[in-house]
Structures are given as structure tokens and as C-alpha cells.
Short mmCIF file of C-alpha atoms in Angstrom, two decimals:
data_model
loop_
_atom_site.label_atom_id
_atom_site.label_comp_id
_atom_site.label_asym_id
_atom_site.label_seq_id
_atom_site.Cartn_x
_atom_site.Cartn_y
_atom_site.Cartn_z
CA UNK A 1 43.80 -30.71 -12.74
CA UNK A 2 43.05 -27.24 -10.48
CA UNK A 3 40.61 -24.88 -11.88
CA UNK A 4 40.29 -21.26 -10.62
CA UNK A 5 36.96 -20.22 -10.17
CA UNK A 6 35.12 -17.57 -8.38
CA UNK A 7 38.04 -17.19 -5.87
CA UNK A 8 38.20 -20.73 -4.91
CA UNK A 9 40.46 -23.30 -6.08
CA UNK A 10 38.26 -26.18 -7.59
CA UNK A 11 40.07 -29.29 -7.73
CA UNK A 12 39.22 -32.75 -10.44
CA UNK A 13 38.02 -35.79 -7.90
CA UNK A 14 36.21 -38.87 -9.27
CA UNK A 15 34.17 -39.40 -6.08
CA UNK A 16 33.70 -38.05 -2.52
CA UNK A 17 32.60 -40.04 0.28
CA UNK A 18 30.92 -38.19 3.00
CA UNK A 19 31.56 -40.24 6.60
CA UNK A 20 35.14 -41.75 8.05
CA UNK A 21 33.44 -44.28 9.51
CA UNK A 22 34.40 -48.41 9.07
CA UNK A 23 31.72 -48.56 5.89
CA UNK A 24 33.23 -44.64 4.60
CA UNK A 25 36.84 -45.22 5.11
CA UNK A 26 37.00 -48.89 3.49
CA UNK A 27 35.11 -47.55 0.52
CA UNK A 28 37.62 -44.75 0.43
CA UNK A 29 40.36 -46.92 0.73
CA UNK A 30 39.57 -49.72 -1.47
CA UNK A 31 38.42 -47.26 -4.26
CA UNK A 32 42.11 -45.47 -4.05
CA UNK A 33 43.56 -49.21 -4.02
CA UNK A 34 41.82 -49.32 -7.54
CA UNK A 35 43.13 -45.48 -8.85
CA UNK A 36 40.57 -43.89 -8.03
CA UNK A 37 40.55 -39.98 -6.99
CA UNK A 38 38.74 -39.77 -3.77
CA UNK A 39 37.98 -37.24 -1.05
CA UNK A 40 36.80 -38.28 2.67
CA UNK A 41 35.35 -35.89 4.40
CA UNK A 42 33.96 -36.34 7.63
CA UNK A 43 32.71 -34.00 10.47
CA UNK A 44 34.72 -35.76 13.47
CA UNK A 45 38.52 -35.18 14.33
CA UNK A 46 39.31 -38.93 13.68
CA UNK A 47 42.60 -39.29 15.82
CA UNK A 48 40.97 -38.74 19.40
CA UNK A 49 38.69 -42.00 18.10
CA UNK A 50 41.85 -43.91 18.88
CA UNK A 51 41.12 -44.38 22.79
CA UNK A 52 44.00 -46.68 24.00
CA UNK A 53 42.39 -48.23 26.63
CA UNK A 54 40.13 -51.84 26.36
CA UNK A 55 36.44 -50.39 25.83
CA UNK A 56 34.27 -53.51 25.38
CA UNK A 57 33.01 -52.47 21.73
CA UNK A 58 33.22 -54.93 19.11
CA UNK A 59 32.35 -56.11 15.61
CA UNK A 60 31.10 -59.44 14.08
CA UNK A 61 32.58 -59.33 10.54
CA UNK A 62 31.54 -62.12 7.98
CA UNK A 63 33.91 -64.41 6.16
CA UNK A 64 32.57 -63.09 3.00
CA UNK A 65 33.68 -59.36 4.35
CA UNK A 66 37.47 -60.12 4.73
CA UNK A 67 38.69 -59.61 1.13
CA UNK A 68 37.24 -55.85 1.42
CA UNK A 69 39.40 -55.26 4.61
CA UNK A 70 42.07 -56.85 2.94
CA UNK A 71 41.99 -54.82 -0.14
CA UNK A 72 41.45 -51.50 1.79
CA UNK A 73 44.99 -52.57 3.28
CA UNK A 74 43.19 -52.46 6.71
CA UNK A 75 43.64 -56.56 7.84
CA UNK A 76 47.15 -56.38 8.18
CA UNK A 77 47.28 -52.91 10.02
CA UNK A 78 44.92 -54.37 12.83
CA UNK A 79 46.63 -53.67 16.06
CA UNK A 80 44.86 -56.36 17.93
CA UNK A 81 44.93 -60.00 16.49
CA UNK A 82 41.02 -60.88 15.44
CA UNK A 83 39.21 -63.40 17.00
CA UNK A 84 37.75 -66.57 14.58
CA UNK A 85 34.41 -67.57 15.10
CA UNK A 86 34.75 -71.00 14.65
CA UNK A 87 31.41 -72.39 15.92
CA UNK A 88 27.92 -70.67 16.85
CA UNK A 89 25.26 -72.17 19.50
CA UNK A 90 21.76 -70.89 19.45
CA UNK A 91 19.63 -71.75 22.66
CA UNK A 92 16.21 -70.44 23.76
CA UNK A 93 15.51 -70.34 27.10
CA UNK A 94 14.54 -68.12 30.41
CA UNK A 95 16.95 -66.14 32.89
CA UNK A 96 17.61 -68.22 35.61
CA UNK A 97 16.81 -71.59 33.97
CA UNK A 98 18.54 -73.95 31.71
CA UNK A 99 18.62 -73.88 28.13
CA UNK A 100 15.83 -75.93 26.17
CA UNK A 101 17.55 -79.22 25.10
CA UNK A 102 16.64 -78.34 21.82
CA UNK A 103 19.11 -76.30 20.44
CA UNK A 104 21.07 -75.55 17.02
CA UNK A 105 25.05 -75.93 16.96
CA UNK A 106 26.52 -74.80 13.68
CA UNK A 107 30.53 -76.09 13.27
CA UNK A 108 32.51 -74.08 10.73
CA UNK A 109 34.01 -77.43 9.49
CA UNK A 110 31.00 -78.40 8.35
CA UNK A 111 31.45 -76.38 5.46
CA UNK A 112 35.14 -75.74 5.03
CA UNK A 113 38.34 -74.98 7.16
CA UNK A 114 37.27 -71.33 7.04
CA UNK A 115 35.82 -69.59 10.29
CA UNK A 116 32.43 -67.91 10.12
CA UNK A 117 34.13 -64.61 10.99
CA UNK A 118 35.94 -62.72 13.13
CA UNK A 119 35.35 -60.22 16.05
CA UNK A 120 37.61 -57.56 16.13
CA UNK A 121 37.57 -54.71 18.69
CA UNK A 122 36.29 -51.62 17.62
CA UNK A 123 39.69 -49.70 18.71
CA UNK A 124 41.32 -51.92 16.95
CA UNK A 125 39.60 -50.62 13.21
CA UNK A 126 39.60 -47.24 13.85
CA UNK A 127 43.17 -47.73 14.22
CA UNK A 128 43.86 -49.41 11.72
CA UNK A 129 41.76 -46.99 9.20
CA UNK A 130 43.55 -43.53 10.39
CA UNK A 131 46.92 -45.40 9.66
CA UNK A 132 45.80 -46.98 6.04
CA UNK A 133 44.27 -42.73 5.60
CA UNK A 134 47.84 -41.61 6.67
CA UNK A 135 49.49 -43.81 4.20
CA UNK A 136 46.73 -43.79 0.83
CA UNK A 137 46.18 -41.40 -1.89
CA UNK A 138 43.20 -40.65 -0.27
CA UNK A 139 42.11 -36.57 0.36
CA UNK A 140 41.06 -36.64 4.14
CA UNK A 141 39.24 -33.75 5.31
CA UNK A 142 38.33 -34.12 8.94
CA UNK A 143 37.36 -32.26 11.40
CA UNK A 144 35.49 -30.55 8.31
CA UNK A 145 32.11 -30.03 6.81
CA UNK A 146 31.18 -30.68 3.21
CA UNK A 147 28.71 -28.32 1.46
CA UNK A 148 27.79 -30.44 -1.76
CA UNK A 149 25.68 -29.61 -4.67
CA UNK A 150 24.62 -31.78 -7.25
CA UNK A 151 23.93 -31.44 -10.96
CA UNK A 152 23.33 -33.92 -13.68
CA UNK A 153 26.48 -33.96 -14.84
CA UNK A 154 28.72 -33.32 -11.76
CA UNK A 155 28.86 -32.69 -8.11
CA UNK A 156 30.55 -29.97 -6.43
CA UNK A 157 31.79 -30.38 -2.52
CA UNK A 158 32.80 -27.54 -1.21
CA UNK A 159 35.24 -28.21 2.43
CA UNK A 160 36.56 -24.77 3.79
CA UNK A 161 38.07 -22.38 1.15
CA UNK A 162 38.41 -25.87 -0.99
CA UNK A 163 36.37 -26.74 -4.01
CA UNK A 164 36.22 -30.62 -5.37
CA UNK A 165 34.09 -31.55 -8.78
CA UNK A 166 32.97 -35.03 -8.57
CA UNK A 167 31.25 -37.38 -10.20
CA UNK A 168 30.34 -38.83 -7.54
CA UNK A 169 29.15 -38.73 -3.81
CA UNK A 170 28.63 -41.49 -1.20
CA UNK A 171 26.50 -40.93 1.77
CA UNK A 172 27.95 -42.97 4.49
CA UNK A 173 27.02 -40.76 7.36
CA UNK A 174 24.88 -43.00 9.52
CA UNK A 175 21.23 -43.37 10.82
CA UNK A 176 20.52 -39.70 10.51
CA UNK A 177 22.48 -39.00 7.30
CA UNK A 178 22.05 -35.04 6.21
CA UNK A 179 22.76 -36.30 2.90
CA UNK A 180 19.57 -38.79 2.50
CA UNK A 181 17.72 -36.12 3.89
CA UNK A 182 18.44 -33.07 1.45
CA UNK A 183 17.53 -35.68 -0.92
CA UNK A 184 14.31 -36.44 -0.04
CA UNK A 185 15.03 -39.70 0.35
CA UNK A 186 12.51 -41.08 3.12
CA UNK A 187 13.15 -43.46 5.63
CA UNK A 188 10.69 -46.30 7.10
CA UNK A 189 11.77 -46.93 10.98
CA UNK A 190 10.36 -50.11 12.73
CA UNK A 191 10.80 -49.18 16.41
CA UNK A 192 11.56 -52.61 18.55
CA UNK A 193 11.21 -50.76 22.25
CA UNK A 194 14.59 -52.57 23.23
CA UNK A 195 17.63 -51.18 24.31
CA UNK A 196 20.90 -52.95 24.08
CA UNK A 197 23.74 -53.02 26.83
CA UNK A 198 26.93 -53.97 25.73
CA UNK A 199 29.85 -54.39 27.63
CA UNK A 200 32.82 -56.86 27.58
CA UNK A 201 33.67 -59.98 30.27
CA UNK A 202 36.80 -61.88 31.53
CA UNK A 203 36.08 -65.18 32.46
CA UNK A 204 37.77 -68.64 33.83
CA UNK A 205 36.66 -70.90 31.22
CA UNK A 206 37.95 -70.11 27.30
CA UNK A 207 35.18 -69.78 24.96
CA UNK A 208 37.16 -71.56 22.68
CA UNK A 209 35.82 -69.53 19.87
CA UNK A 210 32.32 -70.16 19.99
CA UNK A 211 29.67 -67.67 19.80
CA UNK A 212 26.59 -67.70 21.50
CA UNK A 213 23.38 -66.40 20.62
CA UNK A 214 20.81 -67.30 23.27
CA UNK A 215 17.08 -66.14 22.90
CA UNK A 216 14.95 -64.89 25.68
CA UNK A 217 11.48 -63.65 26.36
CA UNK A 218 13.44 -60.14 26.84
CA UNK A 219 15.40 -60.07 23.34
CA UNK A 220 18.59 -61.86 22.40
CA UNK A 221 21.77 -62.57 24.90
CA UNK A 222 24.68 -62.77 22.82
CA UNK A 223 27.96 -64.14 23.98
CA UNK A 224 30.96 -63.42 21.26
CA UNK A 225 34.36 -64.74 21.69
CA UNK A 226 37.40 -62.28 21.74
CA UNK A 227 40.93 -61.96 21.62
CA UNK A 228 42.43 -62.18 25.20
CA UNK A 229 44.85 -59.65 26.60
CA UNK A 230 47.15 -59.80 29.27
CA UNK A 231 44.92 -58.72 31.80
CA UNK A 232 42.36 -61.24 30.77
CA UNK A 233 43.21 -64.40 28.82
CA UNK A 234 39.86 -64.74 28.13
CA UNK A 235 37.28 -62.48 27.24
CA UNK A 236 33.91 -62.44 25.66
CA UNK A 237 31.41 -59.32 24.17
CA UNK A 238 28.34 -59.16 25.97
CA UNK A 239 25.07 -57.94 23.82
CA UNK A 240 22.63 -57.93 26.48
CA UNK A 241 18.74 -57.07 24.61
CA UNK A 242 16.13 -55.90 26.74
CA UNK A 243 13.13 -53.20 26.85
CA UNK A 244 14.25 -50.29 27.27
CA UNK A 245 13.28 -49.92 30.92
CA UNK A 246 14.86 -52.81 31.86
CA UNK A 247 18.35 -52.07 29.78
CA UNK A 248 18.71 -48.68 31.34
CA UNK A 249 18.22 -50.32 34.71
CA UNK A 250 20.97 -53.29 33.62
CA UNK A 251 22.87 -50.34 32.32
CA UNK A 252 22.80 -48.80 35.89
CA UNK A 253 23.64 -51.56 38.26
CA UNK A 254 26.93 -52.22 39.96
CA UNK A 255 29.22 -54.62 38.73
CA UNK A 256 28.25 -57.42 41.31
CA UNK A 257 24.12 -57.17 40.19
CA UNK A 258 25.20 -56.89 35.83
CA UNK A 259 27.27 -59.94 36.80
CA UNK A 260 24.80 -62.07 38.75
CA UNK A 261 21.92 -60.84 35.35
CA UNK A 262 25.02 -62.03 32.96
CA UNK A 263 25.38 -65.35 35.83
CA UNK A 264 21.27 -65.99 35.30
CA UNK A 265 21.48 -66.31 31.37
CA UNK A 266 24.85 -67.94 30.84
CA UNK A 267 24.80 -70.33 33.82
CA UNK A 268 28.11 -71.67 34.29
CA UNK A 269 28.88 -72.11 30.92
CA UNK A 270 32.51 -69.92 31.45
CA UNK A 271 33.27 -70.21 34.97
CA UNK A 272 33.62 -67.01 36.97
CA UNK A 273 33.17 -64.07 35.55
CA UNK A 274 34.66 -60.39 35.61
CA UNK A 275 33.55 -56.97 33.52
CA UNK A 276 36.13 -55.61 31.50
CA UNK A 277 36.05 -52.35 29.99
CA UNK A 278 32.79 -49.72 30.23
CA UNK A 279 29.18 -50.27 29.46
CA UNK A 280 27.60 -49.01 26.16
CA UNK A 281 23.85 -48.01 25.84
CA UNK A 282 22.16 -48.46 22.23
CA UNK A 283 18.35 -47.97 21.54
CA UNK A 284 17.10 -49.98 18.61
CA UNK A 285 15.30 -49.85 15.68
CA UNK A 286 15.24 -50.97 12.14
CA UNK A 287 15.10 -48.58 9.33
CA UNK A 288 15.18 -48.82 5.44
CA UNK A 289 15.15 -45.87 3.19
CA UNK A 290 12.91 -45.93 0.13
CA UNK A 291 15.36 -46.00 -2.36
CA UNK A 292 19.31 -45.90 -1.84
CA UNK A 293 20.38 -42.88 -4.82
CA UNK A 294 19.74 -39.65 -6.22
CA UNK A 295 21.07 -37.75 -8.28
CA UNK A 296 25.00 -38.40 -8.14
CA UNK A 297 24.44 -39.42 -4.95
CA UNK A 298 24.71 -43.43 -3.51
CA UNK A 299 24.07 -44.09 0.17
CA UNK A 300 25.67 -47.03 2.18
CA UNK A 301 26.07 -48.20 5.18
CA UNK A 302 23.68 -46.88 8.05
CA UNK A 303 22.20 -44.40 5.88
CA UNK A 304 20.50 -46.45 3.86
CA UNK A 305 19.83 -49.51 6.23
CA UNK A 306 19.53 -50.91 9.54
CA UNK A 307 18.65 -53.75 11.38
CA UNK A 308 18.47 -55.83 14.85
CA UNK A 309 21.76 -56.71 15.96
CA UNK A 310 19.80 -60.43 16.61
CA UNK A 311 22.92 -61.86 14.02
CA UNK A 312 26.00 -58.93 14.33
CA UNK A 313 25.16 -57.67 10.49
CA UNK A 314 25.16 -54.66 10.32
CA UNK A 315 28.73 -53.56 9.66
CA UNK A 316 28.28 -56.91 7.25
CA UNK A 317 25.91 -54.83 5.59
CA UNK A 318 27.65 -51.78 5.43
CA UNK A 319 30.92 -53.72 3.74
CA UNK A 320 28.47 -55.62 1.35
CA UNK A 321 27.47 -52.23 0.30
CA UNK A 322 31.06 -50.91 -0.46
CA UNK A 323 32.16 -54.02 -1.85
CA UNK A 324 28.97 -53.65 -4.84
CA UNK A 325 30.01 -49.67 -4.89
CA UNK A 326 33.72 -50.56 -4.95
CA UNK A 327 32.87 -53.42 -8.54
CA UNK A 328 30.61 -50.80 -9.91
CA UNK A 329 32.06 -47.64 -9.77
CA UNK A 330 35.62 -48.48 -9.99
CA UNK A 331 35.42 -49.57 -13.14
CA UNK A 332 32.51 -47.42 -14.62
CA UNK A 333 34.09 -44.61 -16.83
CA UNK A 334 31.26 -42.52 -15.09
CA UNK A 335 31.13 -43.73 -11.84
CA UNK A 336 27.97 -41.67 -10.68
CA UNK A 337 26.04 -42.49 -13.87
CA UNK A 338 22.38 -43.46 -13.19
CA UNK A 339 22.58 -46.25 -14.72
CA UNK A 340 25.63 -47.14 -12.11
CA UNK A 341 23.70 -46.09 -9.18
CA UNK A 342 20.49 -48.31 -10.80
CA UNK A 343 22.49 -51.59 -10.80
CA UNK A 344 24.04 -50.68 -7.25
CA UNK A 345 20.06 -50.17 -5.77
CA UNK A 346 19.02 -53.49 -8.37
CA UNK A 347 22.22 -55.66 -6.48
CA UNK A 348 22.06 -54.38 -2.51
CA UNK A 349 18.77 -53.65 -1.95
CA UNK A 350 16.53 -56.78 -2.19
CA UNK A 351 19.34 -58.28 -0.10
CA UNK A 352 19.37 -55.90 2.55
CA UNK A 353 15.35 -56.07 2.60
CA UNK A 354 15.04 -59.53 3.33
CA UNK A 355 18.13 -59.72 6.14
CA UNK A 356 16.13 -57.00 7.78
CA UNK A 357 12.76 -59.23 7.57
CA UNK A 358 14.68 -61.96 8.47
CA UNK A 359 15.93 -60.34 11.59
CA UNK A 360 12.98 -58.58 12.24
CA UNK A 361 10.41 -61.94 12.20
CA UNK A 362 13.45 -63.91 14.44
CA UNK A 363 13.22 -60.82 17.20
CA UNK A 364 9.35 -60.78 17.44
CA UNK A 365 9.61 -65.02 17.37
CA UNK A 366 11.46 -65.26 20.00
CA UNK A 367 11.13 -62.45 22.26
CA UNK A 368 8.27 -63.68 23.39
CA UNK A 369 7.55 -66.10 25.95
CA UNK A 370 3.60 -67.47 24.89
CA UNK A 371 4.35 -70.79 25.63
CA UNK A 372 2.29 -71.92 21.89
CA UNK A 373 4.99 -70.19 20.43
CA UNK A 374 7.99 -71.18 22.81
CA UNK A 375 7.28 -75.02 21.75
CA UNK A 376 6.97 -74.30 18.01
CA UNK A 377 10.01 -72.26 18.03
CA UNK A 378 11.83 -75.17 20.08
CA UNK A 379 11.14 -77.34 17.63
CA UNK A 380 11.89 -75.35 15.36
CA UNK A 381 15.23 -75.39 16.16
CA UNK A 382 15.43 -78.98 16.65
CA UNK A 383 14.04 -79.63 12.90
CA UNK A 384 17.04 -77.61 11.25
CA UNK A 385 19.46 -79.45 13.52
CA UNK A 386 18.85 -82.53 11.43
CA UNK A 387 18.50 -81.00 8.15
CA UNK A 388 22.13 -80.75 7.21
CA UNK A 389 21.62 -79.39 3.96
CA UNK A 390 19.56 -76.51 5.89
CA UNK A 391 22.03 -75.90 8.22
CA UNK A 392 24.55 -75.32 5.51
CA UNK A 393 22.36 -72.51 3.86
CA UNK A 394 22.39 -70.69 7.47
CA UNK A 395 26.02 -71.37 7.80
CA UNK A 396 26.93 -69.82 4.41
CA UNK A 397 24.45 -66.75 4.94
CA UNK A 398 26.29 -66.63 8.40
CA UNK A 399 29.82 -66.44 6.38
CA UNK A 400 28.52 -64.20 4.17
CA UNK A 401 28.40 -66.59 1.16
#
């Protein structure tokens, strides 16, 4: 249905989602898979996103997070093959020295034949997403900027000389969402005063798809296992944590100083090792906003939460948050209805809270090095290791179960 008014051609959409990115264009895509009417608009030109080249940037997505890709059509358009995460090791330690004996080792078998995820180069989604765009029902507006209004009954967007009616808009703009804050939606940041470095490495040894999450006095020194390419076999994402003075000066070093830092925390554990790709610079923080809608409005993703990368969950998040917006509003008759955008806050929220504790309490335990604290945490991590029935909880939280 097109109505003419005031000059402008207003067109009948069900919802617009505001933000191309992995947690915006999934939503998009999955809620077209399921008839809706949507509009994506987002301020970026998405194609030039589509670097060609190896970049180092990757995501950690959950088990529990695969069906979403699926049904967004985006798992079988990924260009390069994802990488299973079939076991996890975390160690505490110091650079320089050996792990503490005391360790945990989580096996995927242990509960099921399923991996705990997959890490997929970040290339390799925004690929996939401008190709599943090119080919939905979905109205993509980009480069463009929405001007949105919203009433109790509807939502207007306006995108260039275009007018959409909605019932209903998604915020999934990021950390810094305009959206949230023409709302008046505030925002609680809990500033860490690390910086991560990220970066990719080739290496002699496989990794043979086990991730590695190793805690130091600095912050976390993740090692996740990725898809080889012809170049190099085998490769690994690097998540180096440190304060921020210390990450900018990692982040400045020449390859042959990064690689004798990477040598100090990850001993010989892969052989020789190589960079691959560029280095990536992210200060962090964890942020929650005080409630997650408003009036025909729903955030998700980055705009309405945060949290330490200490686990790779935030993209988990983000999907978790699509996947609750995708049940509800796909098959509300209303899908902007407060009572929709109630249930969605009632569902994701308390969930989202206590990952964020969770990985806010594990950063500030362990990136410490009290020795008090070292010990307890050491054994710690020794207790679960013979608590199978713990160690299962972790592992299904880890999968996303």
C-alpha cells in the first residue's frame, strides 16, 4: 500500500531496523524469512565493508546462535568455511612463565557431538549479509539516514524523499546509538582501563580446534582457532587485553617485539609463529542501558548492552537479542505493541545483566596478580575441574544452551 501525503510518497512497512550491522541485518533477514515487511537502513555504504584481503577480525559465535544464521539464509552464503570450537583451555598464569598446573579443560564431547561454536572471519559475514540483502525482500537503504518519529500508534521513518509507516523500529546502531539517545534512554558505562589488540597468527603447530583463554595479571590472552588459508594452514585470532598504556605500546611494536609478547604468554604451545593480517585497537568498557524500549522503539545488540570480551559474547548477545525480537514480533499482529516490547525487556534483559556481572567479576578476579587471590582463583579452577556436573553448566552457557 503507497499513500500520498504532503508531497512524499509514504509507503506500509511492519518494522524498520536502524543499523546493517551482523545483529541489524540478521534481524532484517530472519524477520523477511518469516513475511515480514522490513526496511534496513543504515548510515554506511555496505559494499566497500567487503575488504578482500585476510584482516585478522573475527567472531566467536555460540552453538545456540547457529539456527539464527541459518534462518537469515546467511550460514550457507559464508565465503570462508567456519572454524568449530571443539575444546576450550583456561590457564592463569604470568608472561614469561608457565601456566599454573591447575587449569580447566572443557571437551565438547562431554556434552554432545556438537562444537561449542564457531569462529568465523569477520569478512566473511559481511559478505555473506550484503549477498542474503541482494537476494531478500528486504528494503535496504544504505548509504542513507533515517529521520524517525514515533507515535503511539505508528512510527514514521523518513530516508531521502521516502516515507515508511511502521509499527515498529529496532535500534541496532551500536555503543553510541542516536536512537537510545533521543529516547532518553540512559546508559550505565563501567570503564575497565584496558585496551584490546587484536590481530591474527600463522603458526607451525595446528590448534586443532581448541581455544584458549589464558588469564593474566594484565587482562585475558585469548588464543581462538581459525580456518587456515593457503598462505597459512594454520592460523589463530589473537585477543591480546592489557591497560591501555601498555596495548597502545603492543599495538605499536614491530612484528619481531608483538611476536616475542605473543612468544612470552603462549610458550611453545604452537610452534613458530607469524602475524597475519593488520592489528586492531579496541578500548573497553561495559555498558547497560536502563531499560531496552520506548515507545515503538526496541534496542538490540550494542545499543542496549555490552560487555568484556573475557568469553567472545557479545555478538552472542546481539543474536540472542534478535532471535527473542525475531519469536516475538514475527508473530505479534502488532509487532511494536508495548506489551511486545515488555516481554522482549522481561526475556533478554535479566540475561544480559548477569553475563555482564559474570564477565565483569571474572576480569577484576583475575586481572590481578595479589598472590591471596592468585591461589584462591587457582583453586578455583581446579575445584570445577572435578565437578563434572559443574563443568557441564559452563559448557552449555558456553554453547549457548
Amino acid at each position: 500500500m503507497k499513500i500520498w501525503q504532503t508531497g512524499l510518497m509514504t509507503q506500509a512497512c511492519e518494522i524498520a531496523v536502524v543499523g546493517a550491522g551482523p545483529v541489524g541485518g540478521t534481524l532484517a533477514l530472519a524477520l523477511a524469512a518469516r513475511g515480514r515487511k522490513v526496511l534496513l537502513v543504515d548510515k554506511a555504504d555496505l559494499r566497500p565493508m567487503e575488504h578482500p584481503d585476510f584482516d585478522g577480525r573475527a567472531y566467536a559465535i555460540a552453538h545456540g546462535c547457529q539456527p539464527l544464521l541459518q534462518e537469515a539464509g546467511l550460514w550457507e552464503r559464508l565465503p570462508f568455511a567456519p572454524c568449530p570450537i571443539l575444546d576450550i583451555d583456561v590457564t592463569d598464569g604470568k608472561p614469561g612463565r608457565a601456566p599454573s598446573p591447575l587449569k580447566l579443560h572443557f571437551d565438547h564431547k562431554a556434552v554432545g557431538d556438537d562444537p561449542f561454536g564457531w569462529i568465523i572471519e569477520a569478512r566473511s559475514i559481511r559478505v555473506a549479509l550484503n549477498q542474503a540483502l541482494a537476494e531478500s525482500d528486504v528494503i535496504v537503504r544504505a548509504p542513507a539516514e533515517a529521520r524517525i518519529s514515533r507515535h503511539a500508534e505508528t512510527a514514521t521513518v523518513q530516508v531521502g524523499e521516502e516515507r515508511f509507516e511502521v509499527k515498529l523500529v529496532v535500534a541496532a546502531e551500536g555503543r553510541q546509538s542516536p536512537l537510545r539517545n533521543q529516547a532518553g534512554i540512559g546508559v550505565t558505562r563501567l570503564p575497565y582501563r584496558q585496551t584490546a589488540v587484536i590481530f591474527a597468527i600463522a603458526h607451525e603447530e595446528p590448534h586443532h580446534n581448541v581455544a584458549l583463554e589464558h588469564f593474566l595479571p594484565g587482562g585475558p590472552f585469548a588464543v581462538l582457532p581459525m580456518t587456515g588459508t593457503p598462505e597459512h594452514p594454520n592460523l589463530s585470532a589473537i585477543v591480546f587485553t592489557e591497560s591501555d598504556t601498555n596495548a597502545k605500546l603492543l599495538y605499536g611494536m614491530d612484528d619481531t617485539a608483538l611476536l616475542r609478547q605473543v612468544q612470552a604468554r603462549l610458550g611453545k604451545r604452537l610452534g613458530r609463529l607469524e602475524l597475519a593480517g593488520r592489528r586492531w585497537l579496541y578500548p573497553l568498557y561495559a555498558m547497560y542501558a536502563a531499560r531496552y524500549y520506548d515507545t515503538r522503539l526496541a534496542l538490540a545488540g550494542d545499543a542496549a548492552h555490552g560487555v568484556h570480551p573475557i568469553a567472545g559474547q557479545g555478538l552472542n548477545l546481539g543474536l540472542r537479542d534478535a532471535a527473542a525480537l525475531l519469536d516475538l514480533a514475527a508473530s505479534a499482529t502488532d509487532p511494536g505493541a508495548e506489551a511486545v516490547l515488555r516481554a522482549y525487556q522481561a526475556h533478554q534483559r535479566p540475561v544480559n545483566m548477569a553475563m555482564l556481572m559474570g564477565m565483569d567479576t571474572l576480569d577484576r578476579l583475575f586481572s590481578t596478580n595479589f598472590p591471596p587471590v592468585r591461589l584462591a582463583r587457582d583453586l578455583g579452577l581446579a575445584a570445577v575441574e572435578h565437578m563434572p556436573r559443574l563443568k557441564q553448566r559452563f559448557m552449555l552457557a558456553a554453547m549457548g544452551r
